Coordinates of C-alpha atoms and ligand atoms in Angstrom, one line a residue:
M23 CA 117.3 78.4 -43.0
K24 CA 114.6 77.4 -42.5
A25 CA 111.2 79.0 -45.0
K26 CA 109.1 79.5 -42.4
N27 CA 111.0 81.6 -39.9
I28 CA 111.8 83.3 -43.0
L29 CA 108.1 84.3 -43.7
A30 CA 108.2 85.0 -39.6
G31 CA 111.3 87.1 -40.2
F32 CA 109.2 89.1 -43.1
A33 CA 106.3 90.0 -40.8
L34 CA 108.4 92.0 -38.4
V35 CA 111.6 93.8 -40.4
G36 CA 110.4 93.6 -44.0
A37 CA 113.5 94.8 -45.6
I38 CA 115.8 92.5 -43.2
A39 CA 114.3 89.6 -44.4
L40 CA 114.0 90.2 -48.2
T41 CA 117.7 90.5 -48.3
T42 CA 117.4 87.4 -46.3
A43 CA 114.7 85.4 -47.9
G44 CA 117.5 86.5 -51.6
C45 CA 119.8 83.5 -50.2
A46 CA 117.8 81.6 -48.8
G47 CA 117.2 80.1 -51.8
G48 CA 116.9 76.1 -50.7
G49 CA 119.2 74.7 -52.9
N50 CA 122.0 75.8 -51.0
T51 CA 125.4 72.7 -50.6
A52 CA 128.1 72.2 -49.1
G53 CA 131.0 72.0 -51.8
G54 CA 129.3 71.8 -54.4
G55 CA 127.8 68.8 -53.9
G56 CA 124.8 66.5 -54.1
G57 CA 121.4 67.9 -52.2
D58 CA 122.4 66.2 -49.1
D59 CA 124.9 68.6 -47.7
K60 CA 122.4 71.1 -47.0
V61 CA 124.6 74.6 -47.0
I62 CA 124.1 75.2 -42.5
T63 CA 123.2 78.8 -41.5
V64 CA 124.5 79.6 -38.0
G65 CA 124.0 82.6 -36.3
F66 CA 127.0 83.3 -33.5
A67 CA 126.2 85.4 -30.5
Q68 CA 129.5 86.1 -29.1
T69 CA 130.4 87.7 -26.0
G70 CA 132.9 90.7 -27.8
S71 CA 136.4 90.9 -27.5
E72 CA 137.7 91.6 -24.5
S73 CA 140.2 89.0 -23.7
G74 CA 143.1 87.0 -26.0
W75 CA 141.4 83.7 -24.4
R76 CA 137.7 85.4 -26.6
S77 CA 139.9 85.8 -30.0
A78 CA 141.3 82.2 -29.6
N79 CA 137.7 81.3 -29.1
T80 CA 136.2 83.5 -32.0
E81 CA 139.9 82.3 -34.3
S82 CA 138.2 78.5 -33.7
M83 CA 134.7 79.0 -34.0
K84 CA 135.6 80.6 -37.1
E85 CA 137.4 78.2 -38.7
A86 CA 135.4 75.4 -37.8
F87 CA 132.1 77.0 -39.6
S88 CA 133.5 77.6 -42.3
E89 CA 132.3 77.3 -45.7
A90 CA 134.3 74.6 -46.4
N91 CA 132.8 72.5 -43.3
G92 CA 129.2 73.4 -44.9
F93 CA 128.3 76.0 -43.0
N94 CA 127.2 79.8 -44.0
L95 CA 128.3 81.6 -40.6
I96 CA 126.6 84.7 -39.2
F97 CA 128.9 86.5 -37.0
N98 CA 128.3 89.4 -33.8
A99 CA 130.2 90.1 -31.8
A100 CA 128.3 92.3 -28.0
D101 CA 130.9 94.3 -27.3
N102 CA 130.6 92.8 -23.3
K103 CA 126.6 94.4 -23.7
P104 CA 123.2 91.7 -22.7
E105 CA 120.8 93.8 -24.6
A106 CA 123.0 94.1 -27.9
Q107 CA 124.1 89.5 -27.0
I108 CA 120.0 89.7 -26.7
A109 CA 119.1 91.6 -29.8
A110 CA 122.2 89.6 -31.5
V111 CA 119.9 85.9 -30.9
R112 CA 116.5 87.5 -32.2
S113 CA 118.5 88.7 -35.4
F114 CA 119.4 85.1 -35.9
I115 CA 115.8 84.2 -35.3
N116 CA 113.8 86.4 -37.4
Q117 CA 116.5 85.3 -40.9
G118 CA 116.0 82.3 -39.9
V119 CA 119.0 80.7 -39.8
D120 CA 119.2 76.8 -39.2
A121 CA 120.7 77.2 -35.7
I122 CA 122.1 79.7 -33.5
V123 CA 125.1 79.3 -31.2
L124 CA 125.2 81.8 -28.3
A125 CA 128.8 82.5 -25.6
P126 CA 126.6 84.2 -23.1
I127 CA 128.0 87.7 -21.5
V128 CA 126.1 86.5 -18.2
T129 CA 123.8 83.8 -16.8
D130 CA 120.6 85.3 -16.3
G131 CA 117.9 86.8 -18.3
W132 CA 118.2 84.6 -21.7
D133 CA 114.5 82.7 -20.8
D134 CA 112.3 85.1 -23.0
V135 CA 114.5 84.9 -25.9
L136 CA 115.1 81.4 -25.9
K137 CA 111.7 80.5 -25.4
E138 CA 111.9 82.4 -28.9
A139 CA 114.1 80.5 -30.7
K140 CA 112.5 77.3 -30.0
D141 CA 109.2 78.8 -31.2
A142 CA 110.5 79.1 -33.9
N143 CA 112.1 75.6 -34.4
I144 CA 115.6 76.9 -34.0
P145 CA 117.9 74.3 -31.9
V146 CA 120.6 76.8 -29.7
I147 CA 124.0 75.7 -28.3
L148 CA 125.3 77.0 -25.8
E149 CA 129.5 76.8 -25.3
D150 CA 131.7 77.8 -23.4
R151 CA 129.4 79.9 -20.8
T152 CA 125.9 79.2 -19.1
V153 CA 123.4 80.7 -18.6
S154 CA 119.9 80.2 -15.6
A155 CA 117.3 78.8 -18.1
P156 CA 115.5 75.5 -18.6
E157 CA 117.3 72.7 -20.2
D158 CA 114.3 73.1 -22.4
L159 CA 115.2 75.7 -24.2
Y160 CA 118.7 74.8 -25.8
A161 CA 119.5 71.7 -27.0
S162 CA 123.3 71.6 -25.5
W163 CA 126.2 73.6 -24.2
V164 CA 130.2 72.7 -25.0
G165 CA 131.8 74.6 -22.4
L166 CA 134.4 74.3 -19.4
D167 CA 134.3 73.4 -15.9
F168 CA 134.8 76.9 -14.8
K169 CA 134.3 75.9 -10.5
K170 CA 137.1 73.4 -11.2
E171 CA 139.5 76.3 -12.1
G172 CA 138.6 78.5 -9.9
E173 CA 139.4 75.5 -7.2
T174 CA 142.7 74.2 -9.7
A175 CA 143.6 78.2 -8.8
G176 CA 142.3 78.4 -4.5
K177 CA 144.2 74.6 -4.6
W178 CA 147.2 76.2 -4.9
V179 CA 147.1 79.5 -3.4
A180 CA 146.5 77.0 0.1
D181 CA 149.5 74.7 -0.2
N182 CA 152.1 77.5 -1.1
F183 CA 150.3 80.1 1.7
G184 CA 147.6 78.8 3.8
K185 CA 149.2 77.8 6.4
T186 CA 151.2 81.9 7.4
P187 CA 149.5 84.7 7.3
T188 CA 148.5 86.1 4.2
N189 CA 146.4 88.9 2.2
L190 CA 145.1 87.9 -1.3
V191 CA 143.1 91.0 -3.8
V192 CA 140.6 89.1 -6.6
L193 CA 140.1 90.7 -10.2
E194 CA 136.9 89.5 -10.8
G195 CA 135.3 88.7 -14.5
T196 CA 132.1 89.4 -15.9
T197 CA 129.6 90.3 -13.2
G198 CA 126.9 87.6 -13.4
S199 CA 128.9 85.6 -16.0
S200 CA 128.9 82.0 -15.4
A201 CA 132.7 82.3 -15.3
A202 CA 133.8 84.6 -13.0
T203 CA 131.0 83.0 -10.4
D204 CA 132.2 79.2 -10.6
R205 CA 135.5 80.3 -10.6
A206 CA 134.7 82.7 -7.1
A207 CA 132.9 79.9 -6.0
G208 CA 135.9 77.0 -6.6
F209 CA 138.3 79.4 -5.2
D210 CA 136.5 80.3 -2.0
E211 CA 135.9 76.4 -1.1
A212 CA 139.5 76.4 -1.9
I213 CA 140.9 78.6 0.5
K214 CA 138.5 78.2 2.7
G215 CA 139.7 77.3 6.4
T216 CA 143.1 78.7 5.5
D217 CA 145.6 81.7 6.7
I218 CA 144.8 83.5 3.5
K219 CA 142.6 87.1 4.1
V220 CA 141.0 88.3 1.1
L221 CA 141.5 92.2 1.1
D222 CA 139.4 93.0 -1.8
S223 CA 137.5 91.9 -4.9
Q224 CA 136.2 93.5 -7.8
T225 CA 135.3 93.1 -11.0
G226 CA 137.7 93.9 -13.6
N227 CA 135.7 92.8 -16.9
F228 CA 138.6 90.6 -18.0
T229 CA 139.6 93.7 -19.5
R230 CA 143.7 94.2 -19.5
A231 CA 143.1 97.9 -19.0
E232 CA 140.3 97.4 -16.2
G233 CA 142.8 95.1 -14.6
K234 CA 145.1 97.5 -14.3
T235 CA 142.9 100.4 -13.2
V236 CA 141.0 98.0 -10.7
M237 CA 144.9 96.8 -10.1
E238 CA 145.8 100.5 -9.1
G239 CA 143.1 100.9 -7.0
F240 CA 144.2 98.3 -4.6
L241 CA 147.5 99.1 -4.4
Q242 CA 146.8 102.7 -4.0
K243 CA 144.6 101.5 -1.0
Y244 CA 146.9 99.0 0.5
G245 CA 150.9 99.7 -0.7
S246 CA 152.7 96.5 -0.4
T247 CA 150.7 94.4 2.1
I248 CA 148.8 92.7 -0.9
N249 CA 150.4 89.3 -1.2
V250 CA 149.0 87.4 -3.8
L251 CA 146.5 88.7 -6.0
F252 CA 144.2 85.9 -7.9
A253 CA 142.8 87.6 -11.8
H254 CA 140.1 85.6 -13.4
N255 CA 142.1 85.4 -16.4
D256 CA 144.9 85.9 -17.7
D257 CA 144.1 89.4 -19.4
M258 CA 143.5 90.9 -15.9
G259 CA 146.6 89.9 -14.7
L260 CA 148.6 91.3 -17.1
G261 CA 147.0 94.9 -16.2
A262 CA 147.7 94.4 -12.8
L263 CA 151.6 93.8 -14.4
D264 CA 152.1 97.6 -15.0
A265 CA 150.3 98.5 -12.3
I266 CA 152.4 96.7 -9.7
K267 CA 155.8 97.8 -11.7
A268 CA 154.5 101.5 -11.4
A269 CA 154.2 101.2 -8.1
G270 CA 158.1 99.9 -7.4
L271 CA 157.1 96.6 -7.0
K272 CA 158.0 93.4 -8.9
P273 CA 154.9 90.6 -9.8
G274 CA 155.8 87.7 -9.6
T275 CA 158.0 88.1 -6.3
D276 CA 156.6 91.2 -3.8
I277 CA 153.7 89.5 -5.2
K278 CA 152.5 86.5 -6.8
I279 CA 150.0 86.4 -8.6
V280 CA 147.8 83.0 -10.0
T281 CA 145.7 83.7 -13.3
I282 CA 143.4 81.6 -15.7
D283 CA 143.4 80.9 -18.9
A284 CA 146.9 80.3 -20.1
V285 CA 147.2 82.8 -23.1
K286 CA 150.4 82.9 -25.3
D287 CA 150.9 86.5 -23.4
G288 CA 149.6 84.6 -20.4
M289 CA 152.4 82.0 -20.8
T290 CA 155.1 84.2 -21.6
A291 CA 154.7 86.2 -18.4
L292 CA 154.7 82.6 -16.2
A293 CA 157.8 81.7 -18.3
D294 CA 159.5 85.1 -17.5
G295 CA 158.9 84.8 -13.7
E296 CA 156.6 87.6 -13.2
F297 CA 153.5 85.6 -12.9
N298 CA 153.7 82.3 -10.3
Y299 CA 150.5 80.1 -11.8
I300 CA 148.1 80.0 -14.8
V301 CA 144.9 77.3 -14.5
E302 CA 144.0 76.4 -18.3
C303 CA 140.9 77.1 -20.0
N304 CA 141.2 76.2 -23.0
P305 CA 138.6 78.3 -25.2
L306 CA 139.3 75.7 -28.8
L307 CA 136.2 75.1 -28.3
G308 CA 134.9 75.1 -32.4
D309 CA 135.5 71.1 -33.6
K310 CA 133.7 70.3 -31.2
V311 CA 131.1 72.8 -31.1
A312 CA 130.5 72.4 -34.9
E313 CA 130.4 68.7 -34.9
V314 CA 127.3 69.2 -32.2
V315 CA 124.8 72.1 -34.1
K316 CA 125.9 69.1 -36.6
K317 CA 124.5 66.9 -35.1
V318 CA 121.6 68.7 -33.6
V319 CA 120.0 69.9 -37.3
A320 CA 120.3 66.0 -38.9
G321 CA 118.1 65.4 -35.4
E322 CA 120.6 62.8 -34.5
S323 CA 120.7 63.1 -30.2
V324 CA 123.1 64.8 -28.3
D325 CA 125.0 65.5 -24.7
K326 CA 123.2 67.7 -23.0
S327 CA 127.0 69.7 -21.9
Y328 CA 130.3 68.3 -23.0
I329 CA 133.1 69.7 -21.0
V330 CA 136.2 70.3 -22.4
E331 CA 139.2 69.6 -20.5
D332 CA 141.8 71.9 -18.8
Q333 CA 145.4 71.6 -16.9
A334 CA 147.2 74.1 -15.1
F335 CA 150.6 75.3 -15.3
D336 CA 154.1 75.9 -13.1
Q337 CA 156.7 78.5 -13.8
E338 CA 158.4 75.1 -15.2
Q339 CA 155.6 73.5 -17.3
A340 CA 155.3 77.2 -18.7
K341 CA 158.8 77.3 -19.9
A342 CA 158.2 73.4 -21.9
A343 CA 155.2 74.5 -23.0
L344 CA 155.5 77.7 -24.8
P345 CA 157.6 76.9 -27.6
D346 CA 154.5 74.3 -29.4
R347 CA 150.8 76.4 -27.4
K348 CA 148.5 77.1 -29.5
Y349 CA 147.0 80.3 -28.4
Ligands
LIG21 O1 134.5 82.4 -20.4 C1 134.9 82.3 -20.8 C2 136.1 83.2 -20.2 O2 136.3 85.1 -21.2 C3 138.0 83.3 -20.2 O3 138.2 83.6 -19.4 C4 138.2 85.3 -19.9 O4 139.7 85.5 -21.1 C5 137.3 85.6 -21.3 O5 137.0 86.9 -21.9

C-alpha cells in the first residue's frame, strides 16, 4: 500500500485508516520471498452478482488476484448500484491500495472519482465494461467488443429472418451500461433495412427474474405475434423461457431466441433446442487483468485497451462445445 495514501486515509476516515495502517507494514512480500516481490494490494469494484456471466468473471478475478500470485485482493460487489460502486472506489482510495480494478456498472459519472484516484497516484484498470471519462483518468481497459457481439447477433437474425416480415422483442441489459448500449447499437445496425420489426425493447437488468417479468409483459401485449426474442444476456433469455412456456408457447420453435454470453446454462438451453443462437462474451478476464495490473504497478507501459475475442454458437455447435465449457 502507498504510505502517502494511508496518511490521506487518516485525515478522512480515522478509524478505517487505523485498520489500514495496521496491515500496510511496507515489508509484505509475495510467497515469503525477498524485497523485490512486494504484495500488490488491489481494490476490485465489481458490479454485483446479476448473472451467471458475472459469477464466472468474479471467480476468474479472484483466482488471478490470489495471494499465491502476489496479490492482496479487497473485493467489493455493488449490487448494481452505481452510487455504491463509486463509494467503493472512494474507499479503496482512502485505504491507499496500490491499484484499483473497476468493472463499471454504468458508463457515465466516473470523472470525479477517477480524478481523485489519479490525484492520489493510484492507477485504475477497467475490466469488462467501459466509461465515458477521459482516457487519461485510467491506465488500461481489458474487455470485450460489445458492439461486435450485438452485430453478430443481429446478423444471424437478419440472415435467417430478414427477408420475411418478422416481429422481434428485445430484453436489454442494464440501462446506461456500455454492454447494453453497444450491443443495442451493433444489433440495430445489423438488422437495418430488413423486414424485421422491433415491437418492443425494455430493460431486464441482465437478471433472470426481470427477464421473466418483462417477457411476461411482452407476451400479454403482443401474444403469439412475437417471432423472435433478442436478449442481451443468457440469464434474461433463461427467465424469458419460463414466461414463454407459461404462455403455452414453445421456446426455440414458436419464438426463436438469440442471446449473448454462452454460459453453461445458456449453452444447455441452446443444445436442448430452446435457444437458437448465442454470441459468446468471455468472462475469463482475470489473468489478463492481473498481468496488466502488475505491469502498471511496476511502471511498465501497457496498451490502452485489450480486447478478448468472442465466438458464436448455433445448436449443433453448442452440443459439441458443452462438454468442455469452463463456465
Ligand atoms: O458486461 C458484461 C455483461 O454483464 C454480461 O453479458 C452480463 O451477463 C453481465 O451481467
